[in-house]
PDB file of C-alpha atoms and ligand atoms in Angstrom:
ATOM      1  CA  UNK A   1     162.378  94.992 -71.939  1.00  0.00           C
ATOM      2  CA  UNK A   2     164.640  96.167 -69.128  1.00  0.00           C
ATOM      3  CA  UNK A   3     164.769  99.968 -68.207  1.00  0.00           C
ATOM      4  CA  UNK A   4     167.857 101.150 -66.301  1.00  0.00           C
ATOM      5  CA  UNK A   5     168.488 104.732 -65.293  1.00  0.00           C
ATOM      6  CA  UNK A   6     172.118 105.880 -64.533  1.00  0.00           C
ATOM      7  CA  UNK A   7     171.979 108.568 -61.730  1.00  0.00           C
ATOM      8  CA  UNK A   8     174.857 110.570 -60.675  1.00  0.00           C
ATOM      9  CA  UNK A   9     174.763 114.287 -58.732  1.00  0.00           C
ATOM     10  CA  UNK A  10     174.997 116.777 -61.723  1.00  0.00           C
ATOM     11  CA  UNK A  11     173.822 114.531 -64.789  1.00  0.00           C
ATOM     12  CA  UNK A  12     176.825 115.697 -66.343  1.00  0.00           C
ATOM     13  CA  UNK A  13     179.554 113.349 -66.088  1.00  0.00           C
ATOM     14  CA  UNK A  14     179.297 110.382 -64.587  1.00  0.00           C
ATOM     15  CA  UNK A  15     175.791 109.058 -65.620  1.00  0.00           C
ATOM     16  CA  UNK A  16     175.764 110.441 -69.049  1.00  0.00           C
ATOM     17  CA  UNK A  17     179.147 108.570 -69.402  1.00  0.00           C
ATOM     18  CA  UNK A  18     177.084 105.463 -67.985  1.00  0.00           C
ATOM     19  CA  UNK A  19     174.546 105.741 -70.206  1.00  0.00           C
ATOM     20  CA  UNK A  20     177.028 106.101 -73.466  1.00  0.00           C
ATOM     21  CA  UNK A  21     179.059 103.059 -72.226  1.00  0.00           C
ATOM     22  CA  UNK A  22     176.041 101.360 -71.873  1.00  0.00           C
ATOM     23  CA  UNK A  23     174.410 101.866 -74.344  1.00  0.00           C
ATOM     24  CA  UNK A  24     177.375 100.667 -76.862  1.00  0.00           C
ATOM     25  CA  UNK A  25     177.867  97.500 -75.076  1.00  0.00           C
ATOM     26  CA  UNK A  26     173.722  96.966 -76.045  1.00  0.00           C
ATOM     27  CA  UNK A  27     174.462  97.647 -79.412  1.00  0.00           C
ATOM     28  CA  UNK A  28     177.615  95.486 -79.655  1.00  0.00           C
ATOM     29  CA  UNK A  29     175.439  92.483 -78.635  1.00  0.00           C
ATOM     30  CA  UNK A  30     172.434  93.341 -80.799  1.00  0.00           C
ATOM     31  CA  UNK A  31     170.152  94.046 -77.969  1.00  0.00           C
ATOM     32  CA  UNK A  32     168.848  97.624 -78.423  1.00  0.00           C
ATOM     33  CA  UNK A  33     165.464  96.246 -78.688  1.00  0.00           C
ATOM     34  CA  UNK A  34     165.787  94.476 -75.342  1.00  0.00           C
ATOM     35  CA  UNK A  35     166.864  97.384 -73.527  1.00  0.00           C
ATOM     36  CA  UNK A  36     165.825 100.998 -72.400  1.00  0.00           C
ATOM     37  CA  UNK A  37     168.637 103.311 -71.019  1.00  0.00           C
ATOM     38  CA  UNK A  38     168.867 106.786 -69.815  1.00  0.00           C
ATOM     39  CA  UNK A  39     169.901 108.900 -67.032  1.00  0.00           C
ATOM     40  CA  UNK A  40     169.539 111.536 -64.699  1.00  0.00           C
ATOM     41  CA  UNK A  41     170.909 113.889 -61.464  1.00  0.00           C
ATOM     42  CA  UNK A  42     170.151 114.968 -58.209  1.00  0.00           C
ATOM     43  CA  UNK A  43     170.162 118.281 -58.699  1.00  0.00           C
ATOM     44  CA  UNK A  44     168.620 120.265 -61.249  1.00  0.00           C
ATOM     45  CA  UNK A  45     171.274 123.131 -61.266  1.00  0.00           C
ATOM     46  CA  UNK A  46     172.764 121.610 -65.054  1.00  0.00           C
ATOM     47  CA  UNK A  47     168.719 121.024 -66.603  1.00  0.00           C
ATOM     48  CA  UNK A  48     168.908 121.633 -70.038  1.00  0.00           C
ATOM     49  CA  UNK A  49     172.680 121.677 -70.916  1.00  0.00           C
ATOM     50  CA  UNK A  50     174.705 118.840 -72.616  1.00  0.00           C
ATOM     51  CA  UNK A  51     177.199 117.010 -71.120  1.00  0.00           C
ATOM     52  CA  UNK A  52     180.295 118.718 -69.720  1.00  0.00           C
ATOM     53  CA  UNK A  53     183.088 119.717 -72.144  1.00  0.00           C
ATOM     54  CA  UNK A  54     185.414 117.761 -70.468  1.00  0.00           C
ATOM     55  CA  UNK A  55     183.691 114.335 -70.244  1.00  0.00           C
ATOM     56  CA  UNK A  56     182.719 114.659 -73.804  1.00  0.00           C
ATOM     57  CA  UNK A  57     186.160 115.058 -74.904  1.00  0.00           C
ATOM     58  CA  UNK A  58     187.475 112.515 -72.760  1.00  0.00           C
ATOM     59  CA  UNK A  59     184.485 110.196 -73.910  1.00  0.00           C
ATOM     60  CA  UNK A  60     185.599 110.976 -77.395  1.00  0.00           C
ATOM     61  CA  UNK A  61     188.895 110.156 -77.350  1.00  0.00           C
ATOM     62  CA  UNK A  62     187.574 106.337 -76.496  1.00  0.00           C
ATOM     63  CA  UNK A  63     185.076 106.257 -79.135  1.00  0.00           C
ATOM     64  CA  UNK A  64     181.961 107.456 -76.837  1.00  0.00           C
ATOM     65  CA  UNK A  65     179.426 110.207 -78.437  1.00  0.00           C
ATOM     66  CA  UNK A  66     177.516 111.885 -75.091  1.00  0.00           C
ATOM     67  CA  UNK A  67     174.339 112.930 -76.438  1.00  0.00           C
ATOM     68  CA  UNK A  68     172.261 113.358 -73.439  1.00  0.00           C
ATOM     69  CA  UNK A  69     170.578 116.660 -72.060  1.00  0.00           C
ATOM     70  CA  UNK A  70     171.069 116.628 -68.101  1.00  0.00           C
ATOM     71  CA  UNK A  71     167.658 116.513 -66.680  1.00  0.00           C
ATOM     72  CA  UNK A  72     166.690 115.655 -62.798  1.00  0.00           C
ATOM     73  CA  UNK A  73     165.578 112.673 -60.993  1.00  0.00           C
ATOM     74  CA  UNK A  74     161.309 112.443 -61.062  1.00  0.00           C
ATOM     75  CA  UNK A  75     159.060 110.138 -58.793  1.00  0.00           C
ATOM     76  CA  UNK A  76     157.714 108.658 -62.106  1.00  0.00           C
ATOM     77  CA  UNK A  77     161.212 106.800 -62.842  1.00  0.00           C
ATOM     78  CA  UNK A  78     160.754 104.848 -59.697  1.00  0.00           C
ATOM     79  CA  UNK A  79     158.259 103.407 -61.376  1.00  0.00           C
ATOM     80  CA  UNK A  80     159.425 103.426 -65.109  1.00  0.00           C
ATOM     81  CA  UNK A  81     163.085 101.995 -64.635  1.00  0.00           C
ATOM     82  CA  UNK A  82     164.230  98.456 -63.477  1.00  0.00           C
ATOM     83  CA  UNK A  83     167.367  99.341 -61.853  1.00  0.00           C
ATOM     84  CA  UNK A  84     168.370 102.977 -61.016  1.00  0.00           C
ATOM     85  CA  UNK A  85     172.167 102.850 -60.536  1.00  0.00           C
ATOM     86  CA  UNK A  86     173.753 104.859 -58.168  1.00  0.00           C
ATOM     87  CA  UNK A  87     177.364 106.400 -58.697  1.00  0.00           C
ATOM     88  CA  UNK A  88     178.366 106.974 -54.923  1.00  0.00           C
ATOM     89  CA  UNK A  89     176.824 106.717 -51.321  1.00  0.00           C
ATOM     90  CA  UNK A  90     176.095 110.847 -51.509  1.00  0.00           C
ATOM     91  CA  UNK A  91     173.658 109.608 -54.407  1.00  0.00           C
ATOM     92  CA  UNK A  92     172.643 106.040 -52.913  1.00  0.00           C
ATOM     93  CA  UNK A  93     171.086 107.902 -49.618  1.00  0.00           C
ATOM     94  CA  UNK A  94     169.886 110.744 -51.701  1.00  0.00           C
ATOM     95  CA  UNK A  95     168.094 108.062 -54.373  1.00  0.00           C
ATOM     96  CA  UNK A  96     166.614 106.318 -50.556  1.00  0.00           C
ATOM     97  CA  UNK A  97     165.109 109.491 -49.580  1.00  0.00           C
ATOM     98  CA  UNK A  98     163.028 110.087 -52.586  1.00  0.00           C
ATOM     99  CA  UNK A  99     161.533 106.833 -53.493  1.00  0.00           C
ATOM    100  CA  UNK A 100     158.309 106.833 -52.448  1.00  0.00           C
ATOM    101  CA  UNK A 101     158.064 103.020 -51.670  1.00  0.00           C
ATOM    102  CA  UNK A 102     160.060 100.032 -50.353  1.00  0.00           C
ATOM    103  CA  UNK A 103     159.725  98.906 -53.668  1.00  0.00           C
ATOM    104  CA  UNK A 104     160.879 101.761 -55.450  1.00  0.00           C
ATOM    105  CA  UNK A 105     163.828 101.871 -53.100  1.00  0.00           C
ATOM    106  CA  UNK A 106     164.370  98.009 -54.041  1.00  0.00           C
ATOM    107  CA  UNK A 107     165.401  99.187 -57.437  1.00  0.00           C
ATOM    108  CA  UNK A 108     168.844 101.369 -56.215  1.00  0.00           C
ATOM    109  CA  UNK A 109     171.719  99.634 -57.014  1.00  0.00           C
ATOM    110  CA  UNK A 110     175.190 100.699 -56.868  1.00  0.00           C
ATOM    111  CA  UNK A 111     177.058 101.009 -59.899  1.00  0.00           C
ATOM    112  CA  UNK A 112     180.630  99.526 -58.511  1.00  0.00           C
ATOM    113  CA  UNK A 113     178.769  96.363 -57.107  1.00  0.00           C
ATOM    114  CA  UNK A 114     179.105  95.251 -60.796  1.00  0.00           C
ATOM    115  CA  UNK A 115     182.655  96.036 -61.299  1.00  0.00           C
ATOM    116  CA  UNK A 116     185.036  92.760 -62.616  1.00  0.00           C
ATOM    117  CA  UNK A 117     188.597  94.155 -62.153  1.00  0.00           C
ATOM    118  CA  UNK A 118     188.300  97.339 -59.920  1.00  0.00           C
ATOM    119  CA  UNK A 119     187.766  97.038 -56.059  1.00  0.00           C
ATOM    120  CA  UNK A 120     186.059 100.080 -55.300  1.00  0.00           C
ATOM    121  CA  UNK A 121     182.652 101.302 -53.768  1.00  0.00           C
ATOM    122  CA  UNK A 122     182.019 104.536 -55.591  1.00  0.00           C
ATOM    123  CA  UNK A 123     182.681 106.402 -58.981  1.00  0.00           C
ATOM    124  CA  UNK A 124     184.664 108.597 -57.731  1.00  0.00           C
ATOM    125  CA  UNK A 125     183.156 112.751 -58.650  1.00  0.00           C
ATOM    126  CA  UNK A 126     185.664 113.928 -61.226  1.00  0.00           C
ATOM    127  CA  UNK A 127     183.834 118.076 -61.891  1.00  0.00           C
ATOM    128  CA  UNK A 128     186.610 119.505 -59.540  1.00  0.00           C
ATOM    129  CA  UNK A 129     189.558 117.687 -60.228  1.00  0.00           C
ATOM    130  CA  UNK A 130     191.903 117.259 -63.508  1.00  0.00           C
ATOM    131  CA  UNK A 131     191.808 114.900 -66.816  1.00  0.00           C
ATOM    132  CA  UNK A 132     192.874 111.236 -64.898  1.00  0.00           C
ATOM    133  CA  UNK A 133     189.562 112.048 -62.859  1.00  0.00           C
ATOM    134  CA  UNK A 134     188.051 111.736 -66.197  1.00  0.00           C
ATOM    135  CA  UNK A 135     189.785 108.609 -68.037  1.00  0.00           C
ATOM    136  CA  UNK A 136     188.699 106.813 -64.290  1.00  0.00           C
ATOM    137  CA  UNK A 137     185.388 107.529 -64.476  1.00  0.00           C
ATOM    138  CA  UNK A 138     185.461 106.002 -68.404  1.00  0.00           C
ATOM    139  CA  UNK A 139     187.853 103.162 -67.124  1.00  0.00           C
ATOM    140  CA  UNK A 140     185.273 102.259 -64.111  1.00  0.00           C
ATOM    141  CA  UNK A 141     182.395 102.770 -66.194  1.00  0.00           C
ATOM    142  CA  UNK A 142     183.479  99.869 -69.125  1.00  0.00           C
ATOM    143  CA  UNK A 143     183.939  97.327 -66.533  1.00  0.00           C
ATOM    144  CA  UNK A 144     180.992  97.814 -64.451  1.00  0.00           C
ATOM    145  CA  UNK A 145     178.824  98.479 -67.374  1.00  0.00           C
ATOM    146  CA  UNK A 146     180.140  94.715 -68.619  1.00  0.00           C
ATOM    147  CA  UNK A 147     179.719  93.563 -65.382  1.00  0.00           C
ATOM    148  CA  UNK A 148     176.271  94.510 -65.048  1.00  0.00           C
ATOM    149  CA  UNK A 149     175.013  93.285 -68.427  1.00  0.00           C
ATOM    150  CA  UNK A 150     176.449  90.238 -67.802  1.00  0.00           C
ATOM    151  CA  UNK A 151     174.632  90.130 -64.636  1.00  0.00           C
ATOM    152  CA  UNK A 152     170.975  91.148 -65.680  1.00  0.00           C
ATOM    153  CA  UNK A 153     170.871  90.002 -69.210  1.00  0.00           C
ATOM    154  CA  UNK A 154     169.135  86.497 -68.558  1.00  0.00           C
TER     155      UNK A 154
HETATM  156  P1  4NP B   1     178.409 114.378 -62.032  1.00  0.00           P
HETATM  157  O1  4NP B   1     179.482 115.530 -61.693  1.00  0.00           O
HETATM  158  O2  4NP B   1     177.578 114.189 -60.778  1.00  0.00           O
HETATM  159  O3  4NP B   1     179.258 113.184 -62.339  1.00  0.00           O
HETATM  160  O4  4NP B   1     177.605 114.896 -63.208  1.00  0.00           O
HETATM  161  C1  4NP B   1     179.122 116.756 -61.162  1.00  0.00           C
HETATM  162  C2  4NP B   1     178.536 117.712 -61.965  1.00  0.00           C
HETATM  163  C3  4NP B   1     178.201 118.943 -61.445  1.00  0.00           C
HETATM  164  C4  4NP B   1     178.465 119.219 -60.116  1.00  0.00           C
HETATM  165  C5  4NP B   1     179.039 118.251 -59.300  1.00  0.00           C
HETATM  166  C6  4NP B   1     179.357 117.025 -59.826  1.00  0.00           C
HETATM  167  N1  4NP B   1     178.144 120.483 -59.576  1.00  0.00           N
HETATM  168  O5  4NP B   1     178.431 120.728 -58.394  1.00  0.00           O
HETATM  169  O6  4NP B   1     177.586 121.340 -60.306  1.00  0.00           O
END
């Protein structure tokens, strides 16, 4: 079993969107069983609510259902997850400061590392801007999501 946790800043867009896109690919290849997936934000200012309107739309539109309930970051999912993907550098130092041990911190990866067909270090934080900020993020997501299943799934 491998245990990944998406992590983004508000646990409302970009993670959740991770987690969806993730979570399909799993099921497309029969490996639900094989895999545990979730994820979560640096702040706990959105606990509790559901994905933002816009993402889910967006996410919709491509065939995505966001279920998840935005919940923040604990010490404990150092130690539950495998990998704990990180979105952008804001989130990769952030994700540093809190794990509790080089080994913990050993787990941060960065989400874009895994991209195929995108040259780019960071999903880029679409809350304040329009509806391309959105498709990007679901764009991004697909091929780093492939990339990274093709990368761990050994
Ligand atoms: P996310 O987007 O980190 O992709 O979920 C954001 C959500 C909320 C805020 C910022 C970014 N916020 O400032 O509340």
């Amino acid at each position: 079993m491998k245990k990944i946790l998406f992590v983004c800043l508000g646990n409302i867009c970009r993670s959740p969107m991770a987690e969806a896109v993730m979570r399909k690919l799993v099921k497309e290849r029969g490996l639900e069983k094989e895999y545990e997936i979730d994820s979560a934000g640096l702040i706990s200012y959105h606990e509790g609510e559901g994905a933002d309107p816009r993402m889910k739309a967006h996410a919709q539109r491509h065939g995505y259902k966001l279920t998840h309930i935005s919940r923040p970051v604990r010490e404990t999912d150092f130690d539950e997850f495998d990998y704990i993907v990180s979105m952008d550098d804001s989130n990769w130092d952030r994700l540093h400061r809190l794990a509790p041990t080089l080994e913990a911190e050993e787990k941060i990866v960065r989400m874009t590392d895994y991209c195929h067909t995108h040259v780019i270090d960071h999903v880029p934080d679409p809350y304040y801007g329009g509806a391309q900020g959105f498709e990007n993020v679901i764009e991004i997501l697909e091929d780093a999501c492939e990339g990274m299943l093709e990368a761990i799934d050994n």
